[in-house]
Coordinates of C-alpha atoms and ligand atoms in Angstrom, one line a residue:
Chain A
M6 CA 149.1 80.9 67.5
I7 CA 150.2 84.1 69.3
Y8 CA 146.6 85.1 69.9
A9 CA 145.7 81.8 71.4
T10 CA 148.6 81.7 73.9
Y11 CA 148.0 85.2 75.2
N12 CA 144.4 84.5 75.4
H13 CA 144.9 81.4 77.5
Y14 CA 147.2 83.0 80.0
L15 CA 144.7 85.7 80.5
N16 CA 142.0 83.0 81.0
L17 CA 144.0 81.2 83.6
I18 CA 144.3 84.4 85.7
I19 CA 140.6 85.1 85.3
L20 CA 139.8 81.5 86.2
I21 CA 141.8 81.6 89.5
V22 CA 140.2 84.9 90.6
Y23 CA 136.8 83.5 89.6
L24 CA 137.1 80.2 91.4
K25 CA 138.2 82.0 94.6
N26 CA 135.2 84.2 94.7
K27 CA 132.6 81.7 93.5
F28 CA 133.4 78.5 95.3
E29 CA 129.9 78.0 96.7
A30 CA 128.2 79.0 93.5
I31 CA 130.0 76.4 91.6
G32 CA 128.5 73.7 93.8
D33 CA 125.1 75.2 93.3
V34 CA 125.5 75.4 89.5
T35 CA 126.7 71.8 89.4
L36 CA 123.7 70.5 91.4
F37 CA 121.4 72.6 89.2
S38 CA 123.0 71.2 86.0
W39 CA 122.9 67.7 87.3
R40 CA 119.2 68.0 87.6
F41 CA 119.1 68.6 83.8
F42 CA 120.5 65.2 83.1
K43 CA 118.1 63.6 85.6
E44 CA 115.0 65.2 84.1
L45 CA 116.0 65.2 80.5
F46 CA 114.5 61.8 79.9
V47 CA 111.6 62.1 82.3
P48 CA 108.2 62.8 80.7
P49 CA 106.3 64.9 80.0
Y50 CA 108.4 66.0 77.0
E51 CA 107.7 69.7 76.5
L52 CA 108.3 69.5 72.7
K53 CA 106.2 72.6 71.8
E54 CA 108.2 74.7 74.2
F55 CA 111.4 73.2 73.0
F56 CA 110.7 74.1 69.4
K57 CA 109.6 77.5 70.4
Q58 CA 112.9 78.1 72.2
C59 CA 114.9 76.7 69.2
Y60 CA 113.1 79.3 67.1
I61 CA 113.8 82.1 69.5
I62 CA 117.4 81.1 70.3
G63 CA 118.5 79.9 66.8
Y64 CA 116.5 81.8 64.2
K65 CA 116.3 85.1 66.1
S66 CA 120.0 85.2 66.8
L67 CA 121.0 84.4 63.3
P68 CA 121.3 87.9 61.9
L69 CA 123.5 89.0 64.7
V70 CA 125.7 86.0 64.3
V71 CA 125.9 86.4 60.6
I72 CA 126.9 90.0 60.7
T73 CA 129.6 89.5 63.4
G74 CA 130.9 86.4 61.6
F75 CA 131.3 88.4 58.3
I76 CA 133.1 91.2 60.0
M77 CA 135.4 88.8 61.9
G78 CA 136.4 87.1 58.6
L79 CA 136.9 90.4 56.9
V80 CA 138.9 92.1 59.7
L81 CA 141.0 89.1 60.4
T82 CA 142.0 89.0 56.7
L83 CA 142.9 92.6 56.5
Q84 CA 144.8 92.6 59.8
S85 CA 146.8 89.5 59.0
R86 CA 147.6 90.4 55.5
P87 CA 150.5 92.9 56.1
T88 CA 152.4 90.5 58.3
L89 CA 152.1 87.6 55.8
V90 CA 153.0 89.9 52.9
S91 CA 156.2 91.0 54.6
F92 CA 157.2 87.3 54.8
G93 CA 156.2 86.8 51.3
A94 CA 153.6 84.3 52.4
E95 CA 150.4 85.9 51.2
S96 CA 149.2 82.6 49.7
W97 CA 148.9 81.3 53.2
L98 CA 146.3 84.0 54.1
P99 CA 143.1 82.0 53.2
G100 CA 144.3 79.0 55.0
M101 CA 145.3 80.9 58.1
V102 CA 142.0 82.9 58.2
G103 CA 140.0 79.7 57.8
L104 CA 141.9 77.9 60.5
S105 CA 141.6 80.7 63.0
L106 CA 138.0 81.2 62.3
I107 CA 137.0 77.6 62.6
R108 CA 139.2 76.6 65.5
E109 CA 138.9 79.6 67.7
I110 CA 137.3 82.8 66.6
A111 CA 133.9 81.8 65.2
P112 CA 133.1 79.4 68.2
V113 CA 134.2 81.9 70.9
I114 CA 132.8 85.0 69.4
T115 CA 129.5 83.4 68.6
A116 CA 129.2 81.9 72.1
L117 CA 130.1 85.3 73.6
I118 CA 127.4 87.0 71.5
C119 CA 124.9 84.3 72.6
A120 CA 126.0 84.8 76.2
G121 CA 125.1 88.5 75.8
K122 CA 121.9 87.9 73.9
I123 CA 120.5 84.5 75.1
S124 CA 121.9 84.0 78.6
S125 CA 120.8 87.5 79.6
G126 CA 117.4 87.0 78.0
I127 CA 116.8 83.7 79.7
G128 CA 118.1 85.1 83.0
A129 CA 115.7 88.1 82.8
E130 CA 112.8 86.0 81.7
L131 CA 113.1 83.3 84.3
G132 CA 114.1 85.9 86.9
S133 CA 110.9 87.8 86.4
M134 CA 108.9 84.6 86.4
K135 CA 110.5 83.8 89.7
V136 CA 109.9 87.2 91.3
T137 CA 106.3 87.4 90.2
E138 CA 105.7 83.9 91.6
Q139 CA 105.0 82.3 88.2
I140 CA 107.5 79.5 88.9
D141 CA 105.8 78.9 92.3
A142 CA 102.5 78.9 90.5
M143 CA 103.6 76.1 88.2
E144 CA 104.9 74.1 91.2
V145 CA 101.6 74.4 93.1
S146 CA 99.7 73.3 89.9
A147 CA 101.9 70.1 90.1
I148 CA 103.7 71.1 86.9
N149 CA 107.5 70.7 87.0
P150 CA 108.9 74.1 86.2
Y151 CA 112.4 72.8 85.8
N152 CA 111.2 70.4 83.1
Y153 CA 109.1 73.0 81.3
L154 CA 111.5 76.0 81.6
V155 CA 115.0 74.8 82.1
V156 CA 115.3 71.5 80.2
T157 CA 113.7 73.0 77.1
R158 CA 115.9 76.1 77.0
V159 CA 119.2 74.3 77.8
L160 CA 118.5 71.6 75.2
A161 CA 117.7 74.3 72.7
T162 CA 120.9 76.3 73.3
T163 CA 123.0 73.1 73.3
L164 CA 121.7 72.2 69.8
M165 CA 121.3 75.7 68.3
I166 CA 124.6 77.3 69.2
P167 CA 126.7 74.7 67.3
I168 CA 124.5 75.4 64.3
L169 CA 124.9 79.2 64.7
V170 CA 128.7 78.6 64.9
I171 CA 128.6 76.7 61.6
F172 CA 126.8 79.7 60.1
A173 CA 129.4 82.0 61.6
D174 CA 132.2 79.8 60.1
A175 CA 130.7 79.9 56.7
V176 CA 130.0 83.6 56.7
G177 CA 133.3 84.4 58.2
I178 CA 135.1 82.5 55.5
F179 CA 133.1 84.5 53.0
G180 CA 134.1 87.7 54.8
G181 CA 137.7 86.6 54.4
Y182 CA 137.1 86.2 50.7
V183 CA 135.8 89.8 50.5
G184 CA 138.8 91.0 52.5
M185 CA 141.2 89.2 50.1
N186 CA 139.6 90.9 47.1
I187 CA 140.1 94.4 48.5
H188 CA 143.8 94.1 47.8
S189 CA 144.2 91.4 45.3
K190 CA 142.0 89.4 42.9
I191 CA 141.2 85.8 43.7
T192 CA 138.3 83.7 42.5
L193 CA 136.0 82.3 45.1
Y194 CA 136.8 78.8 43.9
R195 CA 140.6 79.2 44.4
Y196 CA 140.0 80.9 47.7
L197 CA 137.9 78.1 49.0
A198 CA 140.3 75.5 47.7
Q199 CA 143.1 77.2 49.6
V200 CA 140.9 77.4 52.8
F201 CA 140.0 73.7 52.7
D202 CA 143.5 72.6 51.7
S203 CA 144.8 73.8 55.0
L204 CA 141.9 72.4 57.0
E205 CA 142.0 68.9 58.4
F206 CA 139.2 66.9 59.7
L207 CA 140.8 67.0 63.1
D208 CA 140.6 70.7 63.2
I209 CA 136.9 70.6 62.9
I210 CA 136.1 67.9 65.5
P211 CA 137.3 69.5 68.7
A212 CA 136.1 72.9 67.6
T213 CA 132.6 71.4 67.1
I214 CA 132.6 69.5 70.3
K215 CA 133.4 72.5 72.3
T216 CA 130.5 74.5 70.8
F217 CA 128.0 72.0 72.4
F218 CA 129.6 72.8 75.8
F219 CA 129.3 76.5 75.0
G220 CA 125.7 76.1 74.1
F221 CA 124.9 74.0 77.2
F222 CA 126.4 76.6 79.6
V223 CA 124.9 79.6 77.8
G224 CA 121.5 78.1 78.5
M225 CA 122.3 76.6 81.9
I226 CA 123.8 79.8 83.4
G227 CA 120.9 81.9 82.2
C228 CA 118.5 79.4 83.7
Y229 CA 120.4 79.1 86.9
E230 CA 120.6 82.9 87.5
G231 CA 117.0 83.4 86.6
Y232 CA 115.7 80.5 88.6
N233 CA 117.6 81.6 91.7
A234 CA 116.7 85.2 91.6
S235 CA 115.7 86.4 95.0
N236 CA 112.6 88.5 95.6
G237 CA 112.3 92.1 94.3
T238 CA 112.4 93.5 90.8
A239 CA 116.0 94.6 91.2
S240 CA 117.1 91.0 91.3
V241 CA 115.8 90.5 87.7
G242 CA 118.4 92.9 86.4
R243 CA 121.0 91.3 88.6
A244 CA 120.1 87.9 87.2
A245 CA 120.4 89.0 83.6
N246 CA 123.7 90.8 84.4
S247 CA 125.4 87.9 86.2
A248 CA 124.2 85.5 83.6
V249 CA 126.2 87.4 80.9
V250 CA 129.3 87.7 83.1
T251 CA 129.3 84.1 84.3
A252 CA 128.5 82.6 81.0
S253 CA 131.2 84.6 79.2
L254 CA 133.8 83.5 81.8
I255 CA 132.7 79.9 81.5
I256 CA 133.1 80.1 77.7
F257 CA 136.7 81.2 78.1
I258 CA 137.3 78.5 80.7
I259 CA 135.9 75.8 78.5
D260 CA 137.9 77.1 75.6
M261 CA 141.1 76.9 77.6
I262 CA 140.3 73.4 78.8
A263 CA 139.4 72.4 75.2
V264 CA 142.8 73.6 73.9
Q265 CA 144.7 71.6 76.5
I266 CA 142.7 68.5 75.7
T267 CA 143.2 69.0 72.0
D268 CA 146.9 69.5 72.5
L269 CA 147.0 66.2 74.4
F270 CA 145.1 64.0 71.9
F271 CA 145.4 65.5 68.5
Chain B
M19 CA 82.2 57.0 122.9
E20 CA 78.8 56.5 124.4
T21 CA 77.7 60.0 123.7
Q22 CA 78.7 59.7 120.1
I23 CA 76.4 56.7 119.6
H24 CA 73.4 58.8 120.6
E25 CA 74.3 61.7 118.3
I26 CA 72.6 61.8 114.9
P27 CA 75.2 62.4 112.2
T28 CA 74.0 65.8 111.3
Q29 CA 75.6 68.5 109.1
N30 CA 77.3 69.6 112.2
E31 CA 79.0 66.3 112.6
Q32 CA 80.3 66.4 109.0
K33 CA 81.6 69.8 109.6
K34 CA 83.9 68.5 112.3
E35 CA 86.0 66.6 109.8
A36 CA 89.3 68.5 109.8
I37 CA 90.5 68.8 106.2
I38 CA 93.6 70.8 107.2
E39 CA 95.3 70.3 110.5
I40 CA 98.5 72.3 111.3
N41 CA 100.3 71.2 114.5
D42 CA 103.2 73.1 116.0
L43 CA 104.3 74.6 112.7
Q44 CA 107.7 76.3 113.0
K45 CA 109.8 78.1 110.4
S46 CA 112.8 80.4 110.7
F47 CA 114.8 82.3 108.1
G48 CA 118.2 82.7 109.7
K49 CA 117.7 84.5 112.9
N50 CA 114.2 85.5 111.9
D51 CA 111.8 83.1 113.7
V52 CA 108.7 83.7 111.7
L53 CA 106.5 80.8 112.8
K54 CA 106.9 79.6 116.4
G55 CA 104.3 76.9 116.7
V56 CA 101.2 77.6 114.7
N57 CA 98.2 75.3 115.5
L58 CA 95.2 75.4 113.2
K59 CA 92.4 73.1 112.2
V60 CA 90.2 73.9 109.2
F61 CA 87.0 71.8 108.9
K62 CA 85.3 70.7 105.8
G63 CA 83.3 73.4 104.1
E64 CA 84.7 76.1 106.3
D65 CA 86.2 79.4 105.2
V66 CA 88.8 80.5 107.7
V67 CA 90.2 84.0 107.5
V68 CA 93.8 84.6 108.7
L69 CA 94.5 88.1 110.0
G70 CA 97.9 89.5 111.1
R71 CA 100.3 92.3 110.4
S72 CA 102.3 92.1 107.2
G73 CA 105.5 90.0 107.7
S74 CA 103.8 88.0 110.4
G75 CA 104.1 84.8 108.4
K76 CA 100.7 84.4 106.9
S77 CA 101.9 83.6 103.4
I78 CA 104.6 81.3 104.7
T79 CA 102.0 79.3 106.6
I80 CA 99.9 78.6 103.5
K81 CA 103.0 78.1 101.3
C82 CA 104.0 75.3 103.8
L83 CA 100.6 73.7 103.1
V84 CA 101.4 73.2 99.4
G85 CA 105.0 72.3 99.9
L86 CA 106.5 75.5 98.5
V87 CA 108.2 76.1 101.8
K88 CA 109.6 73.3 103.9
P89 CA 108.8 73.8 107.6
D90 CA 111.6 73.4 110.2
K91 CA 109.3 71.5 112.6
G92 CA 105.6 70.5 112.9
E93 CA 102.9 68.5 111.3
L94 CA 100.8 69.4 108.3
K95 CA 97.9 67.2 107.8
V96 CA 96.0 67.7 104.6
F97 CA 93.1 65.3 103.9
G98 CA 94.2 63.5 107.0
E99 CA 97.8 62.7 106.0
D100 CA 101.0 64.5 107.1
I101 CA 102.6 66.0 103.9
V102 CA 105.8 67.3 105.5
N103 CA 107.9 64.3 104.4
Y104 CA 106.1 63.6 101.1
N105 CA 108.3 63.2 98.0
L106 CA 107.5 65.2 94.9
E107 CA 105.2 62.7 93.4
E108 CA 103.1 62.3 96.5
L109 CA 103.1 66.1 97.0
N110 CA 101.9 66.7 93.5
A111 CA 99.0 64.3 94.1
V112 CA 97.9 66.5 96.9
R113 CA 98.6 69.8 95.1
V114 CA 96.1 69.1 92.3
K115 CA 93.4 69.0 95.0
I116 CA 94.4 72.4 96.4
G117 CA 94.0 75.7 94.6
F118 CA 96.4 78.5 95.5
L119 CA 95.6 82.1 94.5
F120 CA 98.8 84.1 94.7
Q121 CA 98.8 87.7 95.9
S122 CA 100.1 88.8 92.6
A123 CA 97.8 86.4 90.7
A124 CA 101.0 85.0 89.1
L125 CA 99.5 84.6 85.6
Y126 CA 102.0 83.3 83.0
D127 CA 102.6 86.6 81.3
S128 CA 103.9 85.0 78.0
M129 CA 100.6 83.2 77.6
S130 CA 97.0 84.4 76.8
V131 CA 94.3 83.7 79.3
R132 CA 93.2 80.7 77.3
Q133 CA 96.7 79.3 77.3
N134 CA 97.1 80.0 81.0
L135 CA 94.1 77.7 81.7
A136 CA 94.9 75.2 79.0
F137 CA 98.5 74.8 80.2
I138 CA 97.2 73.1 83.4
L139 CA 94.5 71.1 81.7
Q140 CA 96.8 69.7 79.0
R141 CA 99.1 68.4 81.7
H142 CA 96.5 67.0 84.2
R143 CA 93.5 66.2 82.1
K144 CA 94.9 64.3 79.2
D145 CA 91.6 62.4 79.0
L146 CA 89.8 65.5 77.6
S147 CA 89.4 66.2 73.9
A148 CA 90.2 69.6 72.5
A149 CA 86.5 70.5 72.5
E150 CA 86.0 69.4 76.1
M151 CA 89.0 71.4 77.1
K152 CA 87.6 74.4 75.4
S153 CA 84.3 74.0 77.2
E154 CA 86.0 73.5 80.6
I155 CA 87.9 76.7 80.0
M156 CA 84.8 78.7 79.1
D157 CA 82.9 77.2 82.1
V158 CA 85.5 78.2 84.6
L159 CA 85.8 81.7 83.0
E160 CA 82.0 82.0 83.2
S161 CA 82.2 81.2 86.9
V162 CA 84.5 84.2 87.5
G163 CA 82.5 86.3 85.1
L164 CA 85.2 86.9 82.5
E165 CA 84.4 84.9 79.4
E166 CA 85.2 87.9 77.2
A167 CA 88.8 88.0 78.3
V168 CA 89.6 84.5 77.0
D169 CA 92.0 85.8 74.2
K170 CA 93.5 88.6 76.1
M171 CA 97.1 88.7 77.4
P172 CA 97.7 89.2 81.1
S173 CA 99.3 92.6 80.4
E174 CA 95.9 93.8 79.0
L175 CA 94.0 93.0 82.2
S176 CA 93.3 95.2 85.2
G177 CA 94.2 94.2 88.7
G178 CA 90.8 92.9 89.5
M179 CA 90.6 90.9 86.3
K180 CA 94.0 89.4 86.9
K181 CA 92.8 88.1 90.3
R182 CA 89.7 86.7 88.6
I183 CA 91.7 84.9 86.0
G184 CA 94.1 83.7 88.7
L185 CA 91.1 82.4 90.5
A186 CA 89.8 80.7 87.4
R187 CA 93.2 79.0 87.0
T188 CA 93.1 77.6 90.5
L189 CA 89.5 76.4 89.9
I190 CA 90.2 74.6 86.7
L191 CA 91.2 71.3 88.3
K192 CA 88.2 71.6 90.7
P193 CA 90.1 71.7 93.9
E194 CA 88.6 70.8 97.3
I195 CA 90.7 73.3 99.1
I196 CA 91.4 76.9 98.0
L197 CA 94.1 79.0 99.7
Y198 CA 93.7 82.7 99.0
D199 CA 96.7 85.0 99.6
E200 CA 95.4 88.5 100.0
P201 CA 92.7 88.2 97.3
T202 CA 91.6 91.9 97.6
T203 CA 94.9 93.7 98.3
G204 CA 95.6 96.5 95.9
L205 CA 92.0 96.6 94.5
D206 CA 89.5 99.4 94.8
T207 CA 86.6 99.0 97.3
I208 CA 84.0 98.0 94.7
T209 CA 86.3 95.5 93.0
S210 CA 87.3 94.1 96.4
K211 CA 83.6 93.6 97.2
E212 CA 83.1 91.8 94.0
I213 CA 86.0 89.5 94.7
S214 CA 84.7 88.8 98.2
D215 CA 81.3 87.9 96.8
L216 CA 83.0 85.6 94.2
I217 CA 84.8 83.8 97.1
L218 CA 81.5 83.3 98.8
D219 CA 79.9 82.2 95.6
I220 CA 82.6 79.6 94.9
K221 CA 82.2 78.3 98.4
H222 CA 78.5 77.7 98.0
K223 CA 78.6 76.3 94.5
R224 CA 81.6 74.2 94.8
K225 CA 81.5 73.2 98.5
T226 CA 85.2 74.1 98.9
T227 CA 87.1 74.6 102.1
S228 CA 89.3 77.7 102.2
I229 CA 91.9 79.6 104.0
I230 CA 91.7 83.3 103.2
I231 CA 94.6 85.7 104.1
T232 CA 93.5 89.3 104.1
H233 CA 93.9 92.7 105.6
D234 CA 90.6 93.8 104.2
M235 CA 88.1 93.7 107.1
D236 CA 85.2 94.0 104.8
C237 CA 86.4 90.9 102.9
A238 CA 86.9 89.1 106.3
K239 CA 83.4 90.0 107.4
R240 CA 81.8 88.8 104.3
T241 CA 83.7 85.5 103.8
A242 CA 84.8 84.3 107.3
D243 CA 83.1 81.5 109.1
R244 CA 85.9 81.9 111.6
I245 CA 88.8 84.3 112.0
V246 CA 92.2 83.4 113.4
M247 CA 94.7 86.0 114.2
L248 CA 98.4 85.4 113.8
K249 CA 100.8 87.3 116.1
D250 CA 104.4 86.7 117.0
G251 CA 104.5 83.4 115.2
V252 CA 101.5 81.8 117.0
I253 CA 97.7 82.0 116.7
H254 CA 96.9 84.7 119.1
T255 CA 93.1 84.5 119.1
E256 CA 90.3 83.0 117.1
G257 CA 86.6 83.5 116.9
T258 CA 83.8 84.7 114.6
Y259 CA 83.9 88.2 113.2
D260 CA 81.3 89.4 115.7
E261 CA 83.1 87.8 118.7
L262 CA 86.4 89.3 117.8
A263 CA 84.9 92.7 117.0
K264 CA 83.8 92.8 120.7
S265 CA 87.2 91.7 122.0
E266 CA 88.8 93.6 124.9
D267 CA 92.3 92.8 123.6
E268 CA 93.8 96.1 122.3
W269 CA 95.8 94.4 119.6
V270 CA 92.8 92.5 118.3
N271 CA 90.7 95.6 118.5
A272 CA 93.0 97.6 116.3
F273 CA 92.0 95.4 113.3
F274 CA 88.3 96.0 113.8
K275 CA 88.4 99.8 114.1
Ligands
LIG307 N1 112.5 83.2 101.2 C1 112.6 83.9 102.3 N2 113.8 84.2 102.8 C2 114.0 84.9 104.0 N3 113.0 85.4 104.7 C3 111.7 85.3 104.2 C4 111.5 84.5 103.0 N4 110.1 84.5 102.8 C5 109.6 85.2 103.8 N5 110.5 85.7 104.6 C6 110.3 86.4 105.8 O1 109.3 85.8 106.6 C7 108.4 86.8 107.2 C8 107.0 86.4 106.9 O2 106.7 86.5 105.5 P1 105.3 86.4 104.9 O3 104.7 85.1 105.3 O4 105.4 86.6 103.5 O5 104.5 87.5 105.6 P2 102.9 87.9 105.5 O6 102.3 87.7 106.8 O7 103.0 89.4 105.2 O8 102.4 87.2 104.3 C9 108.9 88.1 106.6 O9 109.6 88.8 107.7 C10 109.8 87.8 105.5 O10 110.8 88.8 105.5
LIG308 MG1 101.9 87.7 102.4

């Protein structure tokens, strides 16, 4: 796909610039993330906080994801239509839209929206807890703040963002149907049949796997930036801001790695 | 040895048991040598006030005592054992016996007062039933005089009330040591006086040992059994309030004007 190739060259450039500037930070993030796996299975299990975060992260982001998903499907259909029509290949339109949505657009756009909404929210929340010594207060009460704050949130994003992506896929495909019907008449049944005809199981697997990584990093980067906010209220804003920037970049990087691996194996 | 045999173990004798012993505590941040060898003993049942200019390392000293800050060098004996090289598990065992009142009170602002207190009980007193937890919470709120605030959010509380709730939260595990970081800073004179009285009240009722960091000389006068003064990273002077008030030292004197 033209879109994908261009996108991935751009990503490579961004990646190189990013790595150069952030070498130290990468080590820190890695250590911080490693702790997640060490503490994931260590009691106490903060189930209540985990479900609360699932509600906030999953349910509360749903409207935004649904609206953007719909628009993506609609716009993608309308934009691609003239090209396909000029080749006399209009019947490929549902299949193409479905494929682009499920393989690339819905996962990436949803993850980016979540970076903007969730990473920044977590960054600001934990950042202000850090600055007002609430995290220290947990520590001196012999409560593990990493377990309570980070493990719950990262687990919630890792599980909720794939689900949000599935919603975005579904609504996006429906948006495509609406887009199709602006210029021509097609029944929903035929439209869906055409979408699923062109979809293979192997399109769905890598696309789904990468959403778990997106989810993990959306949560992890927000937590990292917040948890490591320095003192002073200004650093709360900075934590939220760099959470969005870093999480967005990482989403592109993962996407690029994912496409290479997919090329290799599928 | 011989002299000790003849001494009757009086209250005085018990008082000499050092609960906290800080030896040659050093801490730098980059080129900023904040603590350059602090030595301090706090005896059982004693309230020690630490005075010093802001930025002199008072907070860092007590943060070292609960393992929030790792010292560069020195010995920190709490209940007779050096905690510097403790792992997290050992440290947590000590932390539950120490209350720490943060300067900002540090209430969890997404939780109500009740949840702030329950948060700790649920994790450390799993033996308690829901009803027992509730009564523990009301008891501790009563001892800081704020039972009516139980269902309020931290954002609805005044500065003085936040300090009280913060204090309630440090008291809920019945600590033997309480570390107060500027308990009256930012409060009006009347509220400050109430907090100072509360500190005294806690000491008498709960037989706790405390380190109190303050700039408030009225609070120091009310609460201190002994005052130590931190200057240039070491303990500059120590004594009772009255002794230090009469000091010839110009720097010391400036605090007592
Ligand atoms: N995390 C930190 N990083 C760098 N410097 C710090 C840090 N915490 C405290 N300091 C410095 O240590 C000094 C003492 O701080 P502190 O103990 O908070 O002073 P105070 O006596 O007012 O409580 C200050 O100069 C402060 O700038
Ligand atoms: Mg201080």
